[in-house]
Amino acid sequence: MTERYVLDLQEVDETQVSVVGGKGAHLGGLSRIEGIRVPAGFCVTTDAFRRIMAEAPSLDDRLDQLSRLNPDDREAIRTLSAQIRRTIEGIAIPDDLTAAITRALARLGEQAAYAVRSSATAEDLPTASFAGQQDTYLNVVGPTAILQHVSRCWASLFTERAVTYRQRNGIDHRTVHMAVVVQRMVFPHASGILFTADPVTGNRKVATVDAGFGLGEALVSGLVNPDVFKVRHGEVVAKAIAAKQRAVHALPTGGTQEVAIDSRRQEQPALTDAQVVRLVQLGRRIEAHFGRPQDIEWCLVDDGFQIVQSRPITTLFPVPETGDQENHVYVSVGHQQMMTDPMKPLGLSMWQLTAMVPMHAAGGRLFVDVTRRLAAPASRAGLLDVMGRGDPLVRDALETVLDRDDFVPSLPDAGPGGPPTGGASATIETDPAIVTELIERSQVSIAALERDIRTKTGPALFEFLLEAFEEHKRVLSDPLSMQAIMAGMEATWWLNDTLQEWLGEKNAADTLTLSAPDNVTSEMGLALLDVADVIRPHSEVVAFLQGVEDEGFLDELAKLAGGTEARDAMEAYLDRYGMRCVGEIDITRPRWRERPTTLVPVLLDNVRNFEPGAAERRFEQGRQKAQQKEQDVLSRLRALPDGDRKAGEAKRMIDRVRTFIGYREYPKYGIVSRYFVYKRALLEEAERLVQAGVLPEKEDIFYLTFQELHDVARSNEADDRLIQQRKDAFGSYHALTPPRVLTSDGEAVTGAYRRDDVPAGALIGLPVSAGTIEGRARVILDIAEADLEAGDILVTTFTDPSWSPLFVAVAGLVTEVGGLMTHGAVIAREYGLPAVVGVERATRLIRDGQRIRVHGTDGYVEILP
């Protein structure tokens, strides 16, 4: 019976996490790799831990109390976890367990020095590293001391930081068990960490070695700065040698001690270049064994390397799979679609099936491979121009990659790069009837889809949808629609560039596009003000809405005075805009029609902050401002040399921009309208699968691709394990930051604003809507949490059309993601809100409630004292 309490490292491998914990399992796996040396040792298994926990029945109640605590209640967690640790350390280790551990020690050398290391069952996982959560004790000598430190390791499962980490990650304390690794101590000349991919840039071809003298504790604890070496293709390509003033050494009697390093040795590298290269070769072998980049702890003993730990690097963004060895450059779709959150598998595959270009999924996000277009000079220029106008950081990142010799191959212009990314040339008349006709075409197509899909179920529904996706793409790629969009954008660029040249005025188009007609997204924000007008006079309705939590609240309204009008107004709003929601390019996200409570806080803000008739007044004021700006610009132009010609050209472009810029928002509205039709049909299909016992719940279909769901509908069989894996993976993708540009080497290229015209300390972004505004920053990550007052400035990660109802209530806008022509920028201009987008880490650098000044004309944000 006792043998299950102790297992030799050679007996375990990475499949046995539940028996020996993450660290023990990885060390067992490492010890089996040819050419990798791991210090000899054994594992005290999780069976031993469970046996100890059973010795103290009082622990059960305390674990119950612990699970009920709020992760932010630091004081309560500190007190309770300390009590649990004291209880565990006070439990006498049963005789049979003591005997098993001392027998294992006798085999390895009873009086030798050992490292006693915690190894929890929830650590070093692909999705959460738990690094530094539990304790390690070095240079422990003698069986009594070792048994005492094994107890301490068990107790370290309940350190305050480990408990908080589990609570924040939603991990149940009872599901995590502690094993302990006892290994022969090594007394290294040098030690440190090896990352087999660059942990900062993500580049999988660059390994990074941190090295210091003595034991690795000095580096891990931050006592000294390490030497840092970077290795690529078997050679050291960069190194920084630190002055290493201190090291941690083992004492002969046990324990460790900090020592000063002789001043002549401080500047010496801890490893030679040849040793670094040899270490990286070992690292590549370990990486190949575990199948993903690793974070490896190593020791150098007598010119030989010993590996004491290896865990996956969990912070790297995954690389799209291509199946070839060529170099690829990918641009993030999410940064252009204003949706950088991860998407569920059904959302990813539906967007791929309805998109105009091939897209690759990685880390729950989509990317477009632009390698071919970068390779040929003409298509490269077109791509960089379009990207640069949209988001200068993407352009700068692409140029950074191009500056590297040979990463992107050179192709002749005639190559299969396709046309430059400029879209159709805008050679259409400035005629509002064109926009009317395009909107009508879209409405007719959606009405036909709604009519024809009603009768389809089972495999026939999927066949029908595949045809519907072709119609979807045909509508999107309608040449007239492309020309109308380009006409509006090109007229905007012409006005901004030319009026700056002729009149020295920056971003003149921002005022000239105020209250442009036919903008379905800005109309959506104003329409919610009209709904607020209907509700405002009815105090019972307002009071009822303040307490609403249930999605069926619309039916309840009719029982209140004024409730029928309120319900009708909201129903009419949802009929027109209910297909919208945050992150709407992901079909799996709940739409407003499905979750109307999302709109209630915004609606109540409108009731509180506005007077009746606000929507019409806002629109009219914007229209008049744009008209005054037009007259002002034209009269100033006429006063210039050749003024009549200049004024004539400007007038033509102003008419053009006002005719077409509002339509820019319509195709997305059309896509999302179609998406809601697809979604409702697929959810009905899901309901059928749940009734037939094929799936436990409807939402499970969101974790399958369209093709997989089609197969399930045909076979009436679903793979529960696959669905669970997808749910876990989706959960882990939230922690990843998607890069604007990603290479096939795994390098995330961020790009920079190359500007020197900004005050020190200001946050730089892209100016997208002119004007300067000062006010209180409201950092809002979820539209349902909005609580705004007049004059507030909205600060968020990204805004898609669903945020427009908030825009009417704020005085300015700052986002982390965005470009000149993305939705937030277009609507900010329409409403006349000073706006700066593409401000890296804005939601972390600006605190909620701080006063800030947004320079929408010059593209920066100041945090005010």
PDB file of C-alpha atoms in Angstrom, residues 329-331 370 374 383-384 387 393-403 741 749:
ATOM      1  CA  VAL A 329       2.927  38.100 -42.400  1.00  0.00           C
ATOM      2  CA  TYR A 330      -0.568  38.364 -40.893  1.00  0.00           C
ATOM      3  CA  VAL A 331      -2.692  41.441 -40.171  1.00  0.00           C
ATOM      4  CA  VAL A 370      -0.727  39.768 -46.604  1.00  0.00           C
ATOM      5  CA  LEU A 374       3.746  42.869 -49.537  1.00  0.00           C
ATOM      6  CA  LEU A 383      -1.660  47.952 -49.083  1.00  0.00           C
ATOM      7  CA  LEU A 384       0.579  50.231 -46.988  1.00  0.00           C
ATOM      8  CA  MET A 387      -3.431  50.360 -43.865  1.00  0.00           C
ATOM      9  CA  LEU A 393       0.443  51.393 -36.166  1.00  0.00           C
ATOM     10  CA  VAL A 394      -0.364  48.588 -38.637  1.00  0.00           C
ATOM     11  CA  ARG A 395       1.524  50.380 -41.385  1.00  0.00           C
ATOM     12  CA  ASP A 396       4.535  50.975 -39.138  1.00  0.00           C
ATOM     13  CA  ALA A 397       4.513  47.313 -38.021  1.00  0.00           C
ATOM     14  CA  LEU A 398       4.413  46.124 -41.664  1.00  0.00           C
ATOM     15  CA  GLU A 399       7.267  48.482 -42.561  1.00  0.00           C
ATOM     16  CA  THR A 400       9.262  47.140 -39.606  1.00  0.00           C
ATOM     17  CA  VAL A 401       8.903  43.615 -41.037  1.00  0.00           C
ATOM     18  CA  LEU A 402       9.774  44.828 -44.565  1.00  0.00           C
ATOM     19  CA  ASP A 403      12.946  46.496 -43.249  1.00  0.00           C
ATOM     20  CA  VAL A 741       0.676  42.284 -37.044  1.00  0.00           C
ATOM     21  CA  VAL A 749       4.938  43.418 -34.158  1.00  0.00           C
TER      22      VAL A 749
END
